[in-house]
PDB file of C-alpha atoms in Angstrom:
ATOM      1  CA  UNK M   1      49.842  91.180 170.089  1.00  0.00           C
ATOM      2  CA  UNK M   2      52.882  91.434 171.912  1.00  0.00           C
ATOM      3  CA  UNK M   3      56.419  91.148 170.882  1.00  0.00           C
ATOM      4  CA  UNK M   4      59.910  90.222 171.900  1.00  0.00           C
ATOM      5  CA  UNK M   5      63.187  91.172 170.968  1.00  0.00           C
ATOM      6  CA  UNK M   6      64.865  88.546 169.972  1.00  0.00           C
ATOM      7  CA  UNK M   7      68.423  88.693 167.654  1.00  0.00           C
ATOM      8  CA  UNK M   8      68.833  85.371 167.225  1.00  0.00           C
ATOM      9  CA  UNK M   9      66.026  84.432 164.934  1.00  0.00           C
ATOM     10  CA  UNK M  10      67.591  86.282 162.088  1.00  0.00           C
ATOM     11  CA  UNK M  11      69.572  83.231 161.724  1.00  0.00           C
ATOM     12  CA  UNK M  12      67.022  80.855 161.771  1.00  0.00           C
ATOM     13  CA  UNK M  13      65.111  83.263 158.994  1.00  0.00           C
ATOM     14  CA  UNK M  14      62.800  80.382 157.004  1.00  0.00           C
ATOM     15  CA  UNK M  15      60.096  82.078 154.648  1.00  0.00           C
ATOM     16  CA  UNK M  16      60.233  81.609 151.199  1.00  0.00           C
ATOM     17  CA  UNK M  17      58.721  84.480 149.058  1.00  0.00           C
ATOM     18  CA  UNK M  18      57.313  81.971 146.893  1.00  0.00           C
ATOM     19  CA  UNK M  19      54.729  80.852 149.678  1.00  0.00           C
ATOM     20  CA  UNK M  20      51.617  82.347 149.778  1.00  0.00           C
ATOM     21  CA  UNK M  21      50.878  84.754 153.487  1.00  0.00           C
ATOM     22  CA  UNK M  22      47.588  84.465 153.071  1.00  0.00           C
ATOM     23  CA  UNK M  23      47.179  80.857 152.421  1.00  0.00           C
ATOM     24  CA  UNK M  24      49.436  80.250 155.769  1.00  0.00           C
ATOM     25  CA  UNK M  25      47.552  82.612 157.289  1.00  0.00           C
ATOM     26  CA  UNK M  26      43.786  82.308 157.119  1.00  0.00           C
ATOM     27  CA  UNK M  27      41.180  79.159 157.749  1.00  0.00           C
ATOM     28  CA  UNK M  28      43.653  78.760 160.964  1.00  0.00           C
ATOM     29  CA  UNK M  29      43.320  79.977 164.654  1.00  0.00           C
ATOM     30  CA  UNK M  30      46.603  81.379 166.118  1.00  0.00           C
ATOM     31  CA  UNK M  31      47.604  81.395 169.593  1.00  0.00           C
ATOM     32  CA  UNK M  32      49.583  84.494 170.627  1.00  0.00           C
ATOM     33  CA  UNK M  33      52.747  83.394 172.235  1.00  0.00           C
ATOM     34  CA  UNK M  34      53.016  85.148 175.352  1.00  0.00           C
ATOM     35  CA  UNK M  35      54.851  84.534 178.869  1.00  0.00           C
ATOM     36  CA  UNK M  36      52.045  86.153 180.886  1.00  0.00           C
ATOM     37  CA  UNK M  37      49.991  83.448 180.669  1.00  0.00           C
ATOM     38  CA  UNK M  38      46.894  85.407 178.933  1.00  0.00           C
ATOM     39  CA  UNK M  39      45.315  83.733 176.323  1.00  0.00           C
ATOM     40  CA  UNK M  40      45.380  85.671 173.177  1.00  0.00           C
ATOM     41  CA  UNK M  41      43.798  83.917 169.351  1.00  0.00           C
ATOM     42  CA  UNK M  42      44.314  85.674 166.057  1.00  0.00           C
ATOM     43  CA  UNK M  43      41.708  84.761 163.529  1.00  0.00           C
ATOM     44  CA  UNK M  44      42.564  85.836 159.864  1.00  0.00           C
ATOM     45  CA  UNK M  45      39.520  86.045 157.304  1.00  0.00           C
ATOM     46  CA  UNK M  46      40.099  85.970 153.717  1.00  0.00           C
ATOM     47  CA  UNK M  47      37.891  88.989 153.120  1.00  0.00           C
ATOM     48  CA  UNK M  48      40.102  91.392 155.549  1.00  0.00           C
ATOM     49  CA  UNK M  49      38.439  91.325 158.903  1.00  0.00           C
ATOM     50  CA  UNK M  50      40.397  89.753 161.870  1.00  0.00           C
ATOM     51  CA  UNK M  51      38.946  88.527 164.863  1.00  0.00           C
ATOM     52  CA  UNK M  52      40.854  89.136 168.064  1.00  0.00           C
ATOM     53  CA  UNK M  53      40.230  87.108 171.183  1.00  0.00           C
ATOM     54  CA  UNK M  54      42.011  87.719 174.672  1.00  0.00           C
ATOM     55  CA  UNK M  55      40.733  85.920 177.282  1.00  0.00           C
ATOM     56  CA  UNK M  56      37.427  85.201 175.730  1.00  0.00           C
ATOM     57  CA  UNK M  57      37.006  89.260 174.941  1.00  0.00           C
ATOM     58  CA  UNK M  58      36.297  89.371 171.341  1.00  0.00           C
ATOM     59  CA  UNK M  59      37.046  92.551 168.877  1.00  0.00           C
ATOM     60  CA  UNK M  60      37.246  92.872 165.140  1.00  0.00           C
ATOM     61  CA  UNK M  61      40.194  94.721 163.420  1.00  0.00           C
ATOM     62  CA  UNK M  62      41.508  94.558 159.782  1.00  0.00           C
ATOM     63  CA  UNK M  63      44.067  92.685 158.227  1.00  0.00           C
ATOM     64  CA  UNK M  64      46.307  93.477 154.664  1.00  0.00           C
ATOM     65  CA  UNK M  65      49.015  91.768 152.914  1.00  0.00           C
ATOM     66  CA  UNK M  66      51.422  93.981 150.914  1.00  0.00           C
ATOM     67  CA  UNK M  67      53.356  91.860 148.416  1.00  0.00           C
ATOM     68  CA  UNK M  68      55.293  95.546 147.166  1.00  0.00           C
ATOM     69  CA  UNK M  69      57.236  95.022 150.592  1.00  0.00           C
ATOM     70  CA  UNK M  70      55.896  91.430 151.675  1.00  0.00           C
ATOM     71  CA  UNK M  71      54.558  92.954 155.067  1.00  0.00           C
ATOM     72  CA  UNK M  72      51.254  92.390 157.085  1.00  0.00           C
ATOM     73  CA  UNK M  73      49.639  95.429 158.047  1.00  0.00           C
ATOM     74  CA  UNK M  74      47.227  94.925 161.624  1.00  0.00           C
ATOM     75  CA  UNK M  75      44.797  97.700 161.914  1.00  0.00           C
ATOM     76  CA  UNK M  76      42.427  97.862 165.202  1.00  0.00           C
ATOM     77  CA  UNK M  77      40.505 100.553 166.781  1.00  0.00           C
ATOM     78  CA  UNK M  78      43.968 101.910 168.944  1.00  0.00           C
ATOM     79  CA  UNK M  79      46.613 101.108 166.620  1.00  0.00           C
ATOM     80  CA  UNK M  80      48.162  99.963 163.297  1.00  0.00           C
ATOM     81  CA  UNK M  81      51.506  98.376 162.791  1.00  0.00           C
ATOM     82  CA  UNK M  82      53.310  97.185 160.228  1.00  0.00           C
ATOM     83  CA  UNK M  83      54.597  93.251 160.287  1.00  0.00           C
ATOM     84  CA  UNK M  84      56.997  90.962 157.957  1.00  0.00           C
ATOM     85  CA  UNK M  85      57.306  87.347 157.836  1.00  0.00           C
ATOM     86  CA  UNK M  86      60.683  86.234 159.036  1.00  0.00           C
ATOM     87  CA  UNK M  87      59.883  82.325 159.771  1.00  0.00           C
ATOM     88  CA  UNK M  88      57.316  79.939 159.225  1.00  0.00           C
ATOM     89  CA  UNK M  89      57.815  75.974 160.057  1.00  0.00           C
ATOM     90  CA  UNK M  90      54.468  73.290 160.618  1.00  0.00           C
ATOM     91  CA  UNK M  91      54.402  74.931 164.284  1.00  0.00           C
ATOM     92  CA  UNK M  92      54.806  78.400 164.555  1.00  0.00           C
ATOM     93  CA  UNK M  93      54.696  81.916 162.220  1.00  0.00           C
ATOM     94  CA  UNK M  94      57.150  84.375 163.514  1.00  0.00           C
ATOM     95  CA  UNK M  95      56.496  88.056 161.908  1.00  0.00           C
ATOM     96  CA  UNK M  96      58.841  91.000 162.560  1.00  0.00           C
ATOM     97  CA  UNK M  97      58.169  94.221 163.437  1.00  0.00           C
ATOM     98  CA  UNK M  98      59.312  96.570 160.726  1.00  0.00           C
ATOM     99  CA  UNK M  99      62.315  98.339 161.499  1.00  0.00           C
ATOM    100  CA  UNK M 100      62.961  96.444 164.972  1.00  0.00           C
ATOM    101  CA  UNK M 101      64.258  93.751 166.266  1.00  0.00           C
ATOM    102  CA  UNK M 102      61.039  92.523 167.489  1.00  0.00           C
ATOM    103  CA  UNK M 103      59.132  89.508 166.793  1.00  0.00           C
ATOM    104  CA  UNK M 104      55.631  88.045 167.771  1.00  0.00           C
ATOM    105  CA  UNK M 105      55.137  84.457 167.465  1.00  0.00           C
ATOM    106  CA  UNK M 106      51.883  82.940 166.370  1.00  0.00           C
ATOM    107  CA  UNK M 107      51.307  79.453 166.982  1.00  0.00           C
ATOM    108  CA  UNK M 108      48.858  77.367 165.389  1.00  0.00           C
ATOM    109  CA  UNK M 109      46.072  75.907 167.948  1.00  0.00           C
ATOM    110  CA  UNK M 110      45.815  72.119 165.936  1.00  0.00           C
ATOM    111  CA  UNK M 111      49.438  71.716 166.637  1.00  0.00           C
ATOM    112  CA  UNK M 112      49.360  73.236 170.333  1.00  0.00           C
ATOM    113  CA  UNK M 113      49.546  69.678 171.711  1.00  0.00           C
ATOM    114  CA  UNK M 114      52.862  69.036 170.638  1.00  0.00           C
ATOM    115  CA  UNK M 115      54.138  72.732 170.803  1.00  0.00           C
ATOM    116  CA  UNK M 116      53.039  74.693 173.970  1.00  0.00           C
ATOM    117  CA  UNK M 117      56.041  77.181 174.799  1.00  0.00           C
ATOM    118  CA  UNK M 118      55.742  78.839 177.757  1.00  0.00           C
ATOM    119  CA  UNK M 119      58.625  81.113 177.686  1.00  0.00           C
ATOM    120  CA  UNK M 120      60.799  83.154 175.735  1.00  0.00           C
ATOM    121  CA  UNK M 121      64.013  80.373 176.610  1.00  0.00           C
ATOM    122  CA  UNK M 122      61.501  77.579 175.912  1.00  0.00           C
ATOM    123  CA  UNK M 123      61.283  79.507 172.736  1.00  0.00           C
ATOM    124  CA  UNK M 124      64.460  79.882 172.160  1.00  0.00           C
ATOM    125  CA  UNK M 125      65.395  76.211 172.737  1.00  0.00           C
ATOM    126  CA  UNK M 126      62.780  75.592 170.041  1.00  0.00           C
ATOM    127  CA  UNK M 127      64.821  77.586 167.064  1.00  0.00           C
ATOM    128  CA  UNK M 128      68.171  76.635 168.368  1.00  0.00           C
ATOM    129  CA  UNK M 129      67.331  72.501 168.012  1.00  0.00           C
ATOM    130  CA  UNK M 130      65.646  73.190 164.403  1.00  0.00           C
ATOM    131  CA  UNK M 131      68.754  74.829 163.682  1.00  0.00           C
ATOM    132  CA  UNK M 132      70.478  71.759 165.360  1.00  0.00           C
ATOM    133  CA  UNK M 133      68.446  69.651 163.187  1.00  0.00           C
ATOM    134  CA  UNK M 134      69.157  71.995 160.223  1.00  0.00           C
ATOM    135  CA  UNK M 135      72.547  71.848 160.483  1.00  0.00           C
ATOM    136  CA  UNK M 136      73.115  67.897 160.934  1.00  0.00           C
ATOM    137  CA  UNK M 137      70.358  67.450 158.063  1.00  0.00           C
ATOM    138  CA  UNK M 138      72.852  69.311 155.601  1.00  0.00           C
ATOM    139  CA  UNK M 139      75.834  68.083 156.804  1.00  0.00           C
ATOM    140  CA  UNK M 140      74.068  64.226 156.217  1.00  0.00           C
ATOM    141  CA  UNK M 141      73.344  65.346 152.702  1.00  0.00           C
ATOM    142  CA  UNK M 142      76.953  66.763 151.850  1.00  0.00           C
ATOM    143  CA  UNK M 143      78.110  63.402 153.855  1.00  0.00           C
ATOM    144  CA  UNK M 144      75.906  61.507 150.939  1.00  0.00           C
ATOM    145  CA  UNK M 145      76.816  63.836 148.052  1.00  0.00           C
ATOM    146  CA  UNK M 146      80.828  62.854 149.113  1.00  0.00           C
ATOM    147  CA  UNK M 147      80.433  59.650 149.441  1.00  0.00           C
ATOM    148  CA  UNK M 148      77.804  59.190 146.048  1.00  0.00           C
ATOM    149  CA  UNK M 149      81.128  61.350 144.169  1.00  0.00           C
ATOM    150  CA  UNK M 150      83.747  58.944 145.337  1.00  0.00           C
ATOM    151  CA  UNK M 151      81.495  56.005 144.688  1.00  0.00           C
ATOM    152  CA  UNK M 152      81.298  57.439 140.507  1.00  0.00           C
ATOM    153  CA  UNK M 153      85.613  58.291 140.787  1.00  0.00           C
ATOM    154  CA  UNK M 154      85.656  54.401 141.748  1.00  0.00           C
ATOM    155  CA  UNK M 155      83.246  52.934 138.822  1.00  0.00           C
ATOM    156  CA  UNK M 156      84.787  55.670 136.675  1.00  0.00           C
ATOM    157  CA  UNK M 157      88.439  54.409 137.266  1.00  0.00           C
ATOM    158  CA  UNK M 158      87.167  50.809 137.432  1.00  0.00           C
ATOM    159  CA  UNK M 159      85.793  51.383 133.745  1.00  0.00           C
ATOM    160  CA  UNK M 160      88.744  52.770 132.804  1.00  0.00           C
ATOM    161  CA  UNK M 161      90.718  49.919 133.895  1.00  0.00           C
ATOM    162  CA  UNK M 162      88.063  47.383 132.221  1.00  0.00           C
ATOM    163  CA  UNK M 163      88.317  49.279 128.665  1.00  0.00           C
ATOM    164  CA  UNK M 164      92.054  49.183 129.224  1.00  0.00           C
ATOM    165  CA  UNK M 165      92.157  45.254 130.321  1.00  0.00           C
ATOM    166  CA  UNK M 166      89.895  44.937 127.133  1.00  0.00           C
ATOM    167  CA  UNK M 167      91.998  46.239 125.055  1.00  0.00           C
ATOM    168  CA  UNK M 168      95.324  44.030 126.133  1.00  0.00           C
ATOM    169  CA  UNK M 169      92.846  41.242 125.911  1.00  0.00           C
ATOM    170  CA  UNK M 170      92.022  41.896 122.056  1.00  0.00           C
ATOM    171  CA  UNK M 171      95.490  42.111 121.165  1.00  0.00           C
ATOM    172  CA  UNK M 172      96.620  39.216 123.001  1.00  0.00           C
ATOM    173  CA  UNK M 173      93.640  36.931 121.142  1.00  0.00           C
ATOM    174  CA  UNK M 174      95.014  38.487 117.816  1.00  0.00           C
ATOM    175  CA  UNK M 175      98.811  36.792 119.026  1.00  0.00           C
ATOM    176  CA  UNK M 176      97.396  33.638 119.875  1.00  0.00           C
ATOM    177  CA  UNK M 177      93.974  33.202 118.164  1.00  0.00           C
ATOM    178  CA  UNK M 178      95.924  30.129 116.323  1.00  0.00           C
ATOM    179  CA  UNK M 179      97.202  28.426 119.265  1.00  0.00           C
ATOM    180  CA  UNK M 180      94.172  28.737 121.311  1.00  0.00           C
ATOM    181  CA  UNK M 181      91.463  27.500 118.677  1.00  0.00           C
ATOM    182  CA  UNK M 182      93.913  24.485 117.661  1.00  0.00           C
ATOM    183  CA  UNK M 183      93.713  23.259 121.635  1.00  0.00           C
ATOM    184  CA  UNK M 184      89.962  24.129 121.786  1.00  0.00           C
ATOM    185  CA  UNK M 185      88.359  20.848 121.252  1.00  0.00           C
ATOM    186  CA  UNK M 186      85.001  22.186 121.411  1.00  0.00           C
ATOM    187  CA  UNK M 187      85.958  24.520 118.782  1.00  0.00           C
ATOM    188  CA  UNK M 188      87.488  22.169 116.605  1.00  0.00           C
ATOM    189  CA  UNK M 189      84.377  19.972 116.292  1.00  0.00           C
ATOM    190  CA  UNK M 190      82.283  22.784 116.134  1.00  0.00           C
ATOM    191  CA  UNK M 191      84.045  23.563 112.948  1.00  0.00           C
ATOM    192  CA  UNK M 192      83.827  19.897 111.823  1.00  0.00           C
ATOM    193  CA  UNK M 193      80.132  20.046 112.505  1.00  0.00           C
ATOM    194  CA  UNK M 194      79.786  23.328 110.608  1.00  0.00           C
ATOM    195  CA  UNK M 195      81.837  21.705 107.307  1.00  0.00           C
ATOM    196  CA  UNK M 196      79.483  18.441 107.293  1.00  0.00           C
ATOM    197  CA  UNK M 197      76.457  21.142 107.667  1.00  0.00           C
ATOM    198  CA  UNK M 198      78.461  22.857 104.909  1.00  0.00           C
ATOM    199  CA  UNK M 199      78.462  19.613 102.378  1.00  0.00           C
ATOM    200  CA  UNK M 200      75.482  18.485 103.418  1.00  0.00           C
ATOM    201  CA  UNK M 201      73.410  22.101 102.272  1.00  0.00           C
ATOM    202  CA  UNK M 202      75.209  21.706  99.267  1.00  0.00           C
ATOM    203  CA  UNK M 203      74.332  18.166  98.190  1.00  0.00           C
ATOM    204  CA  UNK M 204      70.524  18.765  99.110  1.00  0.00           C
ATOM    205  CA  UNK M 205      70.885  22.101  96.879  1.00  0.00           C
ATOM    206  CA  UNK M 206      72.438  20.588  94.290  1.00  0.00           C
ATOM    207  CA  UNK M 207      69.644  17.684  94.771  1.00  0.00           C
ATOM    208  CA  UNK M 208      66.975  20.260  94.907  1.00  0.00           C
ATOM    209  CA  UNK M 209      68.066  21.616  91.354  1.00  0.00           C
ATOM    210  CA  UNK M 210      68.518  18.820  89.765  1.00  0.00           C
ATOM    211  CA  UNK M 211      64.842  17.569  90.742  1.00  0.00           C
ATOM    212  CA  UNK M 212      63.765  20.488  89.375  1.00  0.00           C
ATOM    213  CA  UNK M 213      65.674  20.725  86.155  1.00  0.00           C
ATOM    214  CA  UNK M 214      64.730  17.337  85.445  1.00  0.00           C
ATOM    215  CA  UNK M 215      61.094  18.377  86.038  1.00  0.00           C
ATOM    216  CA  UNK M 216      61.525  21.344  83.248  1.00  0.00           C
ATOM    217  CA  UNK M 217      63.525  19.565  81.125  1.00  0.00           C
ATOM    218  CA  UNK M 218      60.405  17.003  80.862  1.00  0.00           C
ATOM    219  CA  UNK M 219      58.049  19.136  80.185  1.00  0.00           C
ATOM    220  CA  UNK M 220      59.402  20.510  78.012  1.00  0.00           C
ATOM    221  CA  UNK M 221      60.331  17.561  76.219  1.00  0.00           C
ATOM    222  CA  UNK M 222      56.319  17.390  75.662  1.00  0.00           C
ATOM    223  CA  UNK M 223      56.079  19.982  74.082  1.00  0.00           C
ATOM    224  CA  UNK M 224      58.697  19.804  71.560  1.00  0.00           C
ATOM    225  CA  UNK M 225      60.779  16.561  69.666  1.00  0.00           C
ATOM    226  CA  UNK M 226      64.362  16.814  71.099  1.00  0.00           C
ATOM    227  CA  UNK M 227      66.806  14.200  70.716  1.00  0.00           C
ATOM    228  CA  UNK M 228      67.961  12.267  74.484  1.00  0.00           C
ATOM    229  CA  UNK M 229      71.189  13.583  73.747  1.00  0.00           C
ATOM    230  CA  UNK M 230      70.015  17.470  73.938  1.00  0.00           C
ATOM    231  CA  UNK M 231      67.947  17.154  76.759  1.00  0.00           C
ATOM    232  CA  UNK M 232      71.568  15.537  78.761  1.00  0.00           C
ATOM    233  CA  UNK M 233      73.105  18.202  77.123  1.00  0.00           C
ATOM    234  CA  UNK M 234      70.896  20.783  78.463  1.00  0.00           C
ATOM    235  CA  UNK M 235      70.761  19.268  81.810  1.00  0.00           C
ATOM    236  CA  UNK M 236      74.313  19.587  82.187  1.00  0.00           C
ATOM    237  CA  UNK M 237      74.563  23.233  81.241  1.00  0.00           C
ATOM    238  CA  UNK M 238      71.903  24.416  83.286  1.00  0.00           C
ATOM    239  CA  UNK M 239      73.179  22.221  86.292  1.00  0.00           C
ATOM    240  CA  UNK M 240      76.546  23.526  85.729  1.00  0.00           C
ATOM    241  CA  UNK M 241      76.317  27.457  84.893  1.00  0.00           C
ATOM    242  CA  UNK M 242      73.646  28.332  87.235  1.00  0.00           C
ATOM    243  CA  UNK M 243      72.546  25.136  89.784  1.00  0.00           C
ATOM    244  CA  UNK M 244      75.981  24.227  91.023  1.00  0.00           C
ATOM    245  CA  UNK M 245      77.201  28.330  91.641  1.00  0.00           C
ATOM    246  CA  UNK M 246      73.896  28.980  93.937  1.00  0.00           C
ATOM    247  CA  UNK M 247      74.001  25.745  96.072  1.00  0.00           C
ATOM    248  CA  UNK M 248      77.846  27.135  96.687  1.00  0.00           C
ATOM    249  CA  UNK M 249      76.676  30.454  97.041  1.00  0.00           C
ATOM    250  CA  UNK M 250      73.256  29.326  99.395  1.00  0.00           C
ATOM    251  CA  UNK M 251      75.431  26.862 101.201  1.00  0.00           C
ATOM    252  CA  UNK M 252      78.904  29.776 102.580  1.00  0.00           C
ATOM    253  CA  UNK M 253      75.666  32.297 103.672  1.00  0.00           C
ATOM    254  CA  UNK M 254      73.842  29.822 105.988  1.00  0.00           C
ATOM    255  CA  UNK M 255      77.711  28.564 107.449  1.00  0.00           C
ATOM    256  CA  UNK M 256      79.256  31.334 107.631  1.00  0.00           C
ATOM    257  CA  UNK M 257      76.826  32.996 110.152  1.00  0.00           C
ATOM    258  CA  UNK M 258      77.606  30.032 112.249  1.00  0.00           C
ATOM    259  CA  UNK M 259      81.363  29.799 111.574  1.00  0.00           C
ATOM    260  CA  UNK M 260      81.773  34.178 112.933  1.00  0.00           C
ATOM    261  CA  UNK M 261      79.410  33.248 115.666  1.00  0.00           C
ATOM    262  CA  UNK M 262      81.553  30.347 117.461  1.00  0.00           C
ATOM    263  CA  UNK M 263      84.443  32.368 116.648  1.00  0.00           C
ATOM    264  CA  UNK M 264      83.210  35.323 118.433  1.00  0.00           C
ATOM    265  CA  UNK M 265      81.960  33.274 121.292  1.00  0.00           C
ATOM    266  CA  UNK M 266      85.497  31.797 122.079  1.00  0.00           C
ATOM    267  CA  UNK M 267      86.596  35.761 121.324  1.00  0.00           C
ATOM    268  CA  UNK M 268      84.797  37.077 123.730  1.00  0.00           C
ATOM    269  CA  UNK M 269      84.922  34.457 126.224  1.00  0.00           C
ATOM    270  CA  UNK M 270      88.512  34.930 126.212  1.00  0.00           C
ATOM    271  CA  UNK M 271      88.423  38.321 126.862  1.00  0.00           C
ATOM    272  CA  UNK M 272      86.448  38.268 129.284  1.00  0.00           C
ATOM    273  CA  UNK M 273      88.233  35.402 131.450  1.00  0.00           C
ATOM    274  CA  UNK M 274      91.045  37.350 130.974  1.00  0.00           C
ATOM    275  CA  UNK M 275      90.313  40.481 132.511  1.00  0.00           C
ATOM    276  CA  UNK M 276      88.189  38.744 135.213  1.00  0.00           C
ATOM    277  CA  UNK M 277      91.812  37.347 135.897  1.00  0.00           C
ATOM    278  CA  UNK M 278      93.114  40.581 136.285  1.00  0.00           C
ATOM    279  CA  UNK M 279      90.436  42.127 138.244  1.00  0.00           C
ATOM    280  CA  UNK M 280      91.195  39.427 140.889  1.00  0.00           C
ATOM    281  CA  UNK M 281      94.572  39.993 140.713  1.00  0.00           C
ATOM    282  CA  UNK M 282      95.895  37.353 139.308  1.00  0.00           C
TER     283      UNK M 282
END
């Protein structure tokens, strides 16, 4: 496996210690960057044993992960050395030789059609347009996150200025509730419509308990001789005391929904005329 010095990668440094080494690293065949042109293929097997392959020549070595330091230890028949993971993309696995500045670069064969570097600059070129890429990537974001912050100061401040137009609004209803429902001709036959409804729930009721008194007041004139005069009597105190006092009281509950809901309608129609006036400017 050879390696290259190469300073600049330090800045490009992409491996997470959450990802797994041995995941990226086995069920894959490697290609050994080089600039000799030799063909060199790293084969990582999940019980340990590595095959090597330079030109076609095959030998078997050993292969260890050490999470304590997160290196890859290479063991063949000449020579052991100790490796760490410095950068891993969809292309390429770049492991460092510890205590150097000395990388090799294994490539991964399924993606050697659209990555074939055949030099150390053609390399090079390849980190310094990811960090291109890298760069413009999180300056697009920051762009976003500015302009996503000024966009919230604007609906914040327009909010602000809505509650505050809302508020002028209320109070200027309060000032001229009177003059403004007076004009309102919808209004004002609104409110004659709800008074007829008004009389006209109270007759029925007053109807509806009289049919029914009369009703009682028969029978029980069946079942016992009263005089016409106590049964009239008795009609009228029954009517009086307790019919008339719940058609009043059944007839205000079913209006007076009706009356606070047209009110609030021409309420909040004002208010909200009004500030759309404001909004636009004028």
């Amino acid at each position: 496996m050879k390696t290259f010095f190469f300073d600049t990668l330090n800045r490009y440094k992409r491996f997470s210690e959450k990802l797994d080494a041995k995941t990226i690293l086995c069920n894959k065949s490697w290609w050994i960057f080089n600039d000799s042109g030799e063909k060199e293929i790293y084969i990582f097997q999940e019980d340990g044993s590595l095959i090597i392959s330079f030109n076609g020549k095959v030998t078997h070595a050993t292969w260890q992960y050490i999470p304590a330091n997160k290196s890859l230890v290479i063991s063949t028949s000449k020579e052991s050395y100790m490796l760490h993971p410095a950068f891993v993309d969809e292309n390429i696995f770049a492991l460092q030789q510890d205590g150097t500045n000395k990388f090799a670069f294994m490539i991964d064969e399924s993606q050697k059609s659209n990555f074939v570097p055949k030099s150390l600059r053609e390399l090079t070129h390849y980190f310094e347009e990811k960090e291109v890429k890298r760069i413009q990537e999180e300056e697009r974001q920051q762009q976003l996150y500015i302009e996503a912050t000024r966009q919230r100061k604007i609906e914040q401040k327009e909010n602000q200025r809505i509650e505050l137009l809302k508020g002028i609004a209320e109070e200027s209803w309060e000032r001229n509730k009177d003059k403004i429902l007076i004009n309102d001709k919808g209004y004002i036959r609104s409110q004659k419509y709800s008074k007829d409804t008004f009389y006209g729930t109270l007759v029925c009721g007053i109807a509806a308990i009289i049919g029914v008194c009369s009703i009682l007041i028969l029978w029980w004139g069946k079942l016992y001789t009263v005089p016409t005069w106590g049964y009239v009597l008795g009609f009228c105190a029954f009517t009086g005391l307790i019919g008339f006092p719940i058609s009043i009281i059944l007839s205000s509950i079913i209006c007076k929904g009706y009356f606070a809901s047209d009110y609030d309608k021409k309420k909040n129609q004002y208010i909200n005329d009004y500030i759309e006036k404001k909004l636009r400017g004028n």
